[in-house]
Coordinates of N, CA and C and ligand atoms in Angstrom, one line a residue:
M1 N 16.3 -5.8 -19.3 CA 15.0 -5.7 -20.1 C 15.4 -4.1 -20.7
A2 N 15.1 -3.8 -21.9 CA 15.4 -2.4 -22.6 C 14.0 -1.8 -22.2
L3 N 14.1 -0.6 -21.8 CA 13.1 0.3 -21.2 C 12.9 1.1 -22.2
P4 N 11.6 1.6 -22.6 CA 11.3 2.8 -23.7 C 11.5 4.0 -22.9
D5 N 11.5 5.0 -23.5 CA 11.9 6.6 -23.2 C 10.7 7.0 -22.0
C6 N 9.6 6.6 -22.2 CA 8.5 7.1 -21.4 C 7.5 5.9 -20.9
L7 N 7.5 5.9 -19.5 CA 6.6 4.8 -19.2 C 5.3 5.3 -18.2
Q8 N 4.3 4.9 -18.5 CA 3.0 5.4 -17.8 C 2.8 4.5 -16.6
P9 N 2.7 5.0 -15.3 CA 2.7 4.1 -14.2 C 1.5 3.3 -14.2
K10 N 1.3 2.2 -13.4 CA 0.1 1.6 -13.2 C -0.3 2.0 -11.6
L11 N -1.5 2.5 -11.7 CA -1.9 3.1 -10.4 C -2.6 1.9 -9.4
F12 N -2.0 2.2 -8.1 CA -2.6 1.2 -7.1 C -2.9 2.0 -5.9
T13 N -3.6 1.6 -4.7 CA -3.9 2.2 -3.6 C -3.5 1.2 -2.5
L14 N -3.1 1.8 -1.2 CA -2.9 0.9 -0.3 C -3.6 1.6 0.9
V15 N -4.3 1.0 1.9 CA -4.9 1.5 3.2 C -4.4 0.9 4.5
L16 N -3.8 1.8 5.1 CA -3.6 1.4 6.5 C -4.6 1.8 7.5
V17 N -5.2 0.9 8.3 CA -6.2 1.3 9.5 C -5.5 1.0 10.8
T18 N -5.4 2.0 11.6 CA -5.1 2.1 12.8 C -6.0 2.3 14.1
D19 N -5.6 1.8 15.3 CA -6.7 2.3 16.4 C -6.0 2.9 17.5
G20 N -4.7 3.6 17.1 CA -4.0 4.3 18.3 C -2.7 3.3 18.7
R21 N -2.9 2.2 18.7 CA -1.8 1.4 19.3 C -1.4 0.2 18.3
R22 N -2.5 -0.2 17.4 CA -2.4 -1.3 16.5 C -2.7 -0.9 15.2
V23 N -2.1 -1.8 14.2 CA -2.3 -1.5 12.8 C -3.0 -2.8 12.2
L24 N -3.9 -2.6 11.2 CA -4.8 -3.7 10.7 C -3.9 -4.1 9.3
L25 N -3.5 -5.3 9.4 CA -2.9 -5.7 8.2 C -3.7 -7.0 7.7
G26 N -3.4 -7.4 6.5 CA -3.9 -8.8 6.0 C -2.9 -9.4 5.6
K27 N -3.2 -10.9 5.5 CA -2.2 -11.9 4.9 C -2.8 -12.1 3.6
K28 N -2.0 -11.8 2.4 CA -2.4 -12.0 1.2 C -2.5 -13.5 0.8
K29 N -4.0 -13.8 0.3 CA -3.9 -15.1 0.3 C -3.7 -15.9 -1.1
R30 N -3.7 -14.8 -2.2 CA -3.5 -15.0 -3.6 C -2.8 -14.1 -4.3
G31 N -2.4 -14.3 -5.5 CA -1.8 -13.1 -6.4 C -0.5 -12.6 -6.0
F32 N -0.5 -11.2 -6.6 CA 0.8 -10.5 -6.2 C 1.0 -10.4 -4.8
G33 N 2.2 -10.8 -4.4 CA 2.4 -10.6 -2.8 C 1.8 -11.6 -1.9
E34 N 1.5 -12.8 -2.5 CA 0.9 -13.8 -1.9 C 1.8 -14.4 -0.8
G35 N 1.2 -14.4 0.7 CA 1.9 -14.7 1.7 C 2.4 -13.5 2.6
Y36 N 2.6 -12.5 1.9 CA 3.0 -11.3 2.9 C 1.7 -10.7 3.6
F37 N 2.2 -10.0 4.5 CA 1.2 -9.1 5.3 C 1.3 -7.7 4.7
N38 N 0.2 -7.1 4.4 CA 0.2 -5.7 3.9 C -1.2 -5.2 4.2
G39 N -1.0 -3.6 3.9 CA -2.4 -3.0 4.0 C -3.4 -3.6 3.0
F40 N -4.5 -3.0 2.7 CA -5.6 -3.4 1.9 C -5.7 -2.3 0.9
G41 N -5.8 -3.0 -0.4 CA -5.6 -2.0 -1.8 C -5.7 -2.8 -2.9
G42 N -5.3 -2.2 -4.1 CA -5.4 -2.7 -5.1 C -5.3 -1.7 -6.5
K43 N -5.6 -2.3 -7.6 CA -5.4 -1.3 -8.8 C -6.7 -0.5 -8.8
V44 N -6.5 0.8 -9.3 CA -7.4 1.8 -9.5 C -8.0 1.5 -10.8
E45 N -9.4 1.5 -10.8 CA -10.0 1.0 -12.1 C -10.6 2.2 -12.8
A46 N -10.7 2.1 -14.2 CA -10.9 3.1 -15.1 C -12.3 3.8 -14.5
G47 N -12.3 5.1 -14.5 CA -13.6 5.8 -14.1 C -13.8 6.2 -12.7
E48 N -12.9 5.5 -11.7 CA -13.0 5.8 -10.5 C -11.8 6.8 -10.0
T49 N -12.0 7.4 -8.8 CA -11.1 8.3 -8.3 C -9.9 7.3 -7.6
I50 N -9.0 7.8 -7.1 CA -8.0 7.1 -6.5 C -8.6 6.7 -5.1
R51 N -9.2 7.9 -4.4 CA -9.8 7.7 -3.1 C -10.9 6.8 -3.1
D52 N -11.7 6.7 -4.2 CA -12.9 5.7 -4.4 C -12.3 4.1 -4.4
A53 N -11.1 4.2 -5.2 CA -10.6 2.8 -5.3 C -10.2 2.3 -3.9
A54 N -9.5 3.3 -3.1 CA -9.0 2.8 -1.9 C -10.3 2.3 -0.9
S55 N -11.3 3.1 -1.0 CA -12.5 2.7 -0.2 C -12.9 1.4 -0.5
R56 N -13.2 1.1 -1.9 CA -13.5 0.0 -2.5 C -12.8 -1.2 -2.0
E57 N -11.5 -1.0 -2.2 CA -10.6 -2.2 -1.9 C -10.7 -2.5 -0.5
L58 N -10.7 -1.5 0.4 CA -10.9 -1.7 1.7 C -12.1 -2.6 2.2
L59 N -13.2 -2.2 1.5 CA -14.5 -2.8 1.9 C -14.3 -4.2 1.3
E60 N -13.8 -4.5 0.0 CA -13.8 -5.8 -0.7 C -12.9 -6.8 0.3
E61 N -11.5 -6.2 0.5 CA -10.7 -7.1 1.1 C -10.8 -7.4 2.7
A62 N -11.4 -6.2 3.3 CA -11.3 -6.5 4.9 C -12.7 -6.3 5.5
G63 N -13.8 -6.1 4.6 CA -15.2 -5.9 5.0 C -15.3 -4.8 5.9
I64 N -14.5 -3.7 5.7 CA -15.0 -2.5 6.5 C -15.0 -1.3 5.7
A65 N -15.4 -0.4 6.2 CA -15.7 1.2 5.6 C -15.0 2.1 6.3
A66 N -14.0 2.8 5.7 CA -13.3 4.1 6.3 C -14.2 5.2 6.4
D67 N -14.4 5.7 7.9 CA -14.9 6.9 8.1 C -14.4 8.0 7.4
S68 N -13.0 8.1 7.2 CA -12.3 9.0 6.4 C -10.9 8.5 6.3
L69 N -10.6 8.9 4.9 CA -9.2 8.4 4.4 C -8.4 9.5 4.2
T70 N -7.1 9.5 4.8 CA -6.1 10.8 4.7 C -5.1 10.1 3.8
H71 N -4.7 11.0 2.6 CA -3.7 10.7 1.9 C -2.3 11.0 2.6
R72 N -1.6 9.8 2.5 CA -0.2 10.2 3.3 C 1.1 10.1 2.6
G73 N 1.0 9.1 1.5 CA 2.1 8.9 0.6 C 2.2 8.4 -0.7
T74 N 2.9 8.5 -1.6 CA 3.0 8.0 -2.9 C 4.3 7.3 -3.1
L75 N 4.2 5.9 -3.5 CA 5.6 5.2 -3.6 C 5.4 4.6 -5.0
T76 N 6.4 4.7 -5.5 CA 6.9 4.2 -6.9 C 7.7 3.0 -6.9
F77 N 7.3 1.9 -7.3 CA 8.1 0.9 -7.5 C 8.5 0.6 -8.8
L78 N 9.8 0.2 -8.8 CA 10.3 0.0 -10.3 C 10.9 -1.5 -10.2
F79 N 10.7 -2.1 -11.3 CA 11.0 -3.6 -11.4 C 11.8 -3.7 -12.7
D80 N 12.9 -4.8 -12.2 CA 13.8 -5.1 -13.6 C 12.7 -6.2 -14.3
D81 N 11.8 -6.9 -13.7 CA 11.2 -7.9 -14.5 C 9.8 -7.6 -14.8
R82 N 9.3 -6.4 -14.6 CA 7.8 -6.0 -15.0 C 7.9 -4.8 -15.8
P83 N 7.3 -4.5 -16.9 CA 7.4 -3.5 -17.8 C 7.2 -2.0 -17.3
Q84 N 6.3 -2.0 -16.3 CA 5.6 -0.8 -16.0 C 6.0 -0.2 -14.5
P85 N 6.2 1.0 -14.3 CA 6.4 1.2 -12.8 C 5.0 1.3 -12.3
W86 N 4.9 0.8 -10.9 CA 3.8 0.7 -10.1 C 3.6 2.1 -9.1
E87 N 2.7 3.0 -9.2 CA 2.6 4.2 -8.5 C 1.5 3.9 -7.4
V88 N 1.7 3.6 -6.1 CA 1.0 3.1 -5.1 C 0.6 4.4 -4.1
H89 N -0.6 4.8 -3.9 CA -1.0 5.7 -3.2 C -1.6 5.1 -1.7
V90 N -0.7 5.8 -0.9 CA -1.1 5.2 0.7 C -1.9 6.1 1.3
F91 N -2.9 5.4 2.0 CA -3.8 6.3 2.8 C -3.9 5.7 4.3
H92 N -4.3 6.6 5.2 CA -4.4 6.2 6.5 C -5.8 6.4 7.0
S93 N -6.3 5.5 7.7 CA -7.7 5.7 8.5 C -7.6 5.5 10.0
D94 N -8.0 6.1 10.9 CA -8.1 5.8 12.2 C -9.5 5.7 12.7
S95 N -10.4 5.5 11.7 CA -11.9 5.2 12.2 C -12.5 4.5 11.1
Y96 N -13.3 3.5 11.5 CA -13.9 2.9 10.5 C -15.3 2.3 10.9
T97 N -16.0 1.7 10.1 CA -17.3 1.0 10.4 C -17.3 -0.4 9.8
G98 N -17.8 -1.2 10.8 CA -17.9 -2.6 10.4 C -16.8 -3.4 11.3
M99 N -17.1 -4.8 10.9 CA -16.0 -5.6 11.7 C -14.8 -6.3 10.7
P100 N -13.7 -6.1 10.8 CA -12.7 -6.7 10.1 C -12.9 -8.2 9.6
T101 N -13.2 -8.6 8.5 CA -13.6 -10.0 8.1 C -12.9 -10.4 7.0
E102 N -12.5 -11.7 7.2 CA -11.4 -12.4 5.9 C -12.5 -12.5 4.6
S103 N -11.7 -12.1 3.6 CA -12.2 -12.4 2.3 C -11.4 -13.1 1.3
E104 N -11.8 -13.6 0.2 CA -11.0 -14.2 -0.6 C -9.4 -14.0 -0.7
E105 N -9.2 -12.7 -0.6 CA -7.9 -12.2 -0.9 C -7.1 -12.1 0.5
M106 N -7.6 -11.6 1.3 CA -7.1 -11.0 2.5 C -7.6 -11.9 3.7
A107 N -6.7 -12.1 4.8 CA -6.9 -12.5 6.3 C -6.6 -11.4 7.2
P108 N -7.4 -10.5 7.6 CA -7.0 -9.3 8.5 C -6.6 -10.0 9.7
Q109 N -5.5 -9.0 10.4 CA -5.0 -9.4 11.8 C -4.5 -8.0 12.3
W110 N -4.8 -7.7 13.7 CA -4.1 -6.6 14.2 C -2.8 -6.7 14.7
F111 N -1.9 -5.7 14.6 CA -0.6 -5.8 15.1 C -0.3 -4.7 16.0
D112 N 0.2 -4.9 17.2 CA 0.9 -3.8 17.9 C 2.0 -3.1 17.0
Y113 N 2.2 -1.7 17.2 CA 3.0 -1.1 16.4 C 4.4 -1.4 16.6
D114 N 4.8 -2.1 17.8 CA 6.1 -2.7 18.0 C 6.3 -4.1 17.5
S115 N 5.3 -4.6 17.0 CA 5.3 -6.1 16.6 C 4.8 -6.2 15.1
I116 N 5.1 -5.4 14.4 CA 4.8 -5.4 13.0 C 5.7 -6.5 12.2
P117 N 5.1 -7.4 11.5 CA 6.0 -8.7 11.1 C 6.7 -8.2 9.7
Y118 N 7.6 -7.3 9.8 CA 8.2 -6.8 8.7 C 8.8 -7.8 7.9
Q119 N 9.3 -9.2 8.6 CA 10.1 -10.1 8.0 C 9.0 -10.8 7.0
Q120 N 7.8 -10.8 7.1 CA 6.9 -11.4 6.2 C 6.1 -10.2 5.4
M121 N 7.0 -9.1 5.1 CA 6.2 -8.1 4.3 C 7.1 -7.8 3.2
W122 N 6.7 -6.8 2.3 CA 7.4 -6.3 1.2 C 8.5 -5.5 1.8
A123 N 9.8 -5.8 1.3 CA 11.1 -5.1 1.8 C 11.1 -3.5 2.0
D124 N 10.2 -2.8 1.4 CA 10.0 -1.4 1.5 C 9.5 -0.9 2.7
D125 N 8.4 -1.9 3.4 CA 7.5 -1.4 4.3 C 8.3 -0.9 5.5
V126 N 9.4 -1.7 5.8 CA 10.0 -1.2 7.2 C 10.5 0.2 7.2
F127 N 10.9 0.7 5.8 CA 11.3 2.2 5.8 C 10.1 3.0 6.0
W128 N 8.9 2.9 5.4 CA 8.1 4.1 5.3 C 6.9 4.0 6.5
Y129 N 6.7 2.7 6.7 CA 5.6 2.5 8.0 C 5.8 3.4 9.4
P130 N 7.3 3.5 9.6 CA 7.3 4.4 10.9 C 7.0 5.7 10.6
L131 N 7.1 6.2 9.3 CA 6.8 7.6 8.9 C 5.1 7.8 9.0
L132 N 4.3 6.8 8.6 CA 2.9 6.8 8.6 C 2.5 6.9 10.1
L133 N 3.1 5.7 10.8 CA 2.6 5.6 12.3 C 2.9 6.6 13.3
K134 N 4.1 7.3 12.9 CA 4.5 8.3 13.9 C 3.7 9.4 14.1
G135 N 2.9 10.0 13.1 CA 2.2 11.1 13.0 C 1.4 11.5 11.9
S136 N 1.5 12.7 11.3 CA 0.7 13.1 10.3 C 1.5 13.4 8.7
A137 N 2.9 13.2 9.0 CA 3.8 13.5 8.1 C 3.4 12.8 6.6
C138 N 3.5 13.3 5.7 CA 3.5 12.7 4.3 C 4.8 12.5 3.6
F139 N 4.9 11.6 2.7 CA 6.2 11.1 2.3 C 6.0 10.6 0.9
R140 N 7.1 10.7 0.1 CA 7.5 10.1 -1.2 C 8.4 9.1 -1.0
G141 N 8.2 7.9 -2.0 CA 9.4 7.2 -2.2 C 9.5 6.3 -3.4
T142 N 10.7 6.1 -3.8 CA 10.8 5.2 -5.0 C 11.7 4.1 -4.7
F143 N 11.3 2.8 -5.0 CA 12.0 1.6 -4.7 C 12.1 0.7 -5.8
H144 N 13.4 0.4 -5.9 CA 14.0 -0.6 -7.2 C 14.0 -2.0 -6.7
F145 N 13.3 -3.0 -7.4 CA 13.3 -4.2 -6.9 C 13.8 -5.1 -8.2
V146 N 14.6 -6.0 -7.8 CA 14.9 -6.9 -8.9 C 14.5 -8.5 -8.5
N147 N 14.1 -9.0 -9.6 CA 13.4 -10.5 -9.3 C 12.2 -10.2 -8.4
T148 N 11.3 -9.2 -8.8 CA 10.1 -8.7 -8.2 C 10.2 -8.5 -6.9
H149 N 11.1 -9.3 -5.7 CA 11.1 -9.2 -4.5 C 12.3 -8.5 -3.8
T150 N 13.2 -8.4 -4.4 CA 14.6 -8.0 -3.7 C 14.9 -6.4 -4.0
L151 N 14.9 -5.8 -2.9 CA 14.9 -4.4 -3.0 C 16.4 -4.1 -3.0
V152 N 16.9 -3.2 -4.0 CA 18.3 -2.9 -4.2 C 18.6 -1.4 -4.1
K153 N 17.4 -0.8 -4.3 CA 17.8 0.8 -4.3 C 16.6 1.4 -3.6
R154 N 16.7 2.6 -2.7 CA 15.6 3.3 -2.2 C 15.8 4.8 -2.0
D155 N 14.7 5.5 -2.0 CA 14.9 7.0 -2.0 C 13.5 7.4 -1.4
L156 N 13.5 7.8 0.0 CA 12.4 8.1 0.5 C 12.5 9.6 1.4
S157 N 11.5 10.3 1.4 CA 11.7 11.6 1.9 C 10.2 12.1 2.4
E158 N 10.2 12.9 3.4 CA 9.1 13.4 3.7 C 8.9 14.9 2.8
V159 N 7.4 15.0 2.4 CA 7.1 16.0 1.5 C 5.8 16.5 2.0
P160 N 5.5 17.9 1.6 CA 4.2 18.4 1.9 C 3.0 17.6 1.4
C161 N 2.1 17.6 2.4 CA 0.9 16.6 2.1 C 0.1 17.2 0.8
L162 N -0.6 16.3 0.1 CA -1.3 16.4 -1.2 C -2.7 16.2 -0.6
D163 N -3.4 17.4 0.0 CA -4.6 16.9 0.6 C -5.8 16.8 -0.7
G164 N -5.2 17.3 -1.8 CA -6.5 17.2 -3.0 C -6.1 16.0 -3.9
V165 N -5.3 15.0 -3.5 CA -5.1 14.0 -4.6 C -6.4 13.0 -4.6
D166 N -6.8 13.2 -6.0 CA -8.0 12.6 -6.1 C -8.4 12.3 -7.7
Y167 N -7.5 12.3 -8.4 CA -7.8 12.2 -9.9 C -8.2 10.6 -10.3
K168 N -8.9 10.9 -11.5 CA -9.5 9.7 -12.0 C -8.5 9.1 -13.2
L169 N -8.7 7.8 -13.4 CA -8.1 7.2 -14.7 C -9.0 7.4 -15.7
C170 N -8.5 7.8 -17.0 CA -9.6 7.6 -18.1 C -9.6 6.4 -18.6
Ligands
LIG201 N1 6.5 -3.3 -2.4 C1 5.4 -3.0 -1.9 N2 5.2 -2.5 -0.7 C2 3.8 -2.2 -0.3 N3 2.8 -2.5 -0.9 C3 2.6 -3.0 -2.1 C4 4.1 -3.3 -2.8 N4 3.7 -3.9 -3.8 C5 2.5 -3.9 -4.1 O1 1.8 -3.9 -5.0 N5 1.8 -3.3 -3.1 C6 0.3 -3.2 -2.6 C7 -0.3 -2.3 -3.6 C8 -1.7 -2.8 -3.7 O2 -2.3 -2.5 -2.4 C9 -1.4 -4.3 -3.8 C10 -1.4 -5.0 -4.8 O3 -2.6 -4.9 -5.4 P1 -3.3 -6.4 -6.0 O4 -3.7 -7.0 -5.1 O5 -2.5 -7.0 -7.1 O6 -4.4 -5.7 -6.8 P2 -6.2 -6.0 -6.9 O7 -6.7 -5.1 -7.8 O8 -6.6 -6.1 -5.4 O9 -5.8 -7.4 -7.7 P3 -7.0 -8.5 -8.1 O10 -8.1 -8.6 -7.3 O11 -7.0 -8.3 -9.5 O12 -6.0 -9.9 -7.7 O13 -0.1 -4.4 -2.9

């Protein structure tokens, strides 16, 4: 696929909720990534901030409200079979209100940190989840996929945290 000189990324959010020894994931029931376990998130809509989008998706997909969301990472996904890069903003919450509940899109399930089902997840997750779960470090990564699902190149590093990340899409 011929790429234009300049590409505008599509913005997404992803929220990982933990309780100190477990992480809450959801099995995606439909759409992109169907069948994979993942955190909760989705597209940022026009007029909302990235953080608001993360809160909205967590409520819509898992039925819970994060008491606080900490921005922990920015992941860029490049595909040979999709025209736009995807920029995914990863948030962490260790406190929430409500009861995780199955939605039309996701079936929530808790996993111990040492039993995360990486074989049933996106291929990049095994590289950056440990950075998120081990403490408070922030990270930035770029992952190249072919045929949507096969990871062929990656670049991941710890970076200073961007406390203020909260811009809106026009
Ligand atoms: N490679 C990889 N690793 C980890 N997480 C992800 C990926 N690719 C991804 O797309 N994701 C995450 C980013 C988002 O949280 C979801 C995808 O969002 P999607 O469900 O398509 O967006 P929604 O806005 O909820 O979609 P609809 O409601 O319109 O179906 O996966």
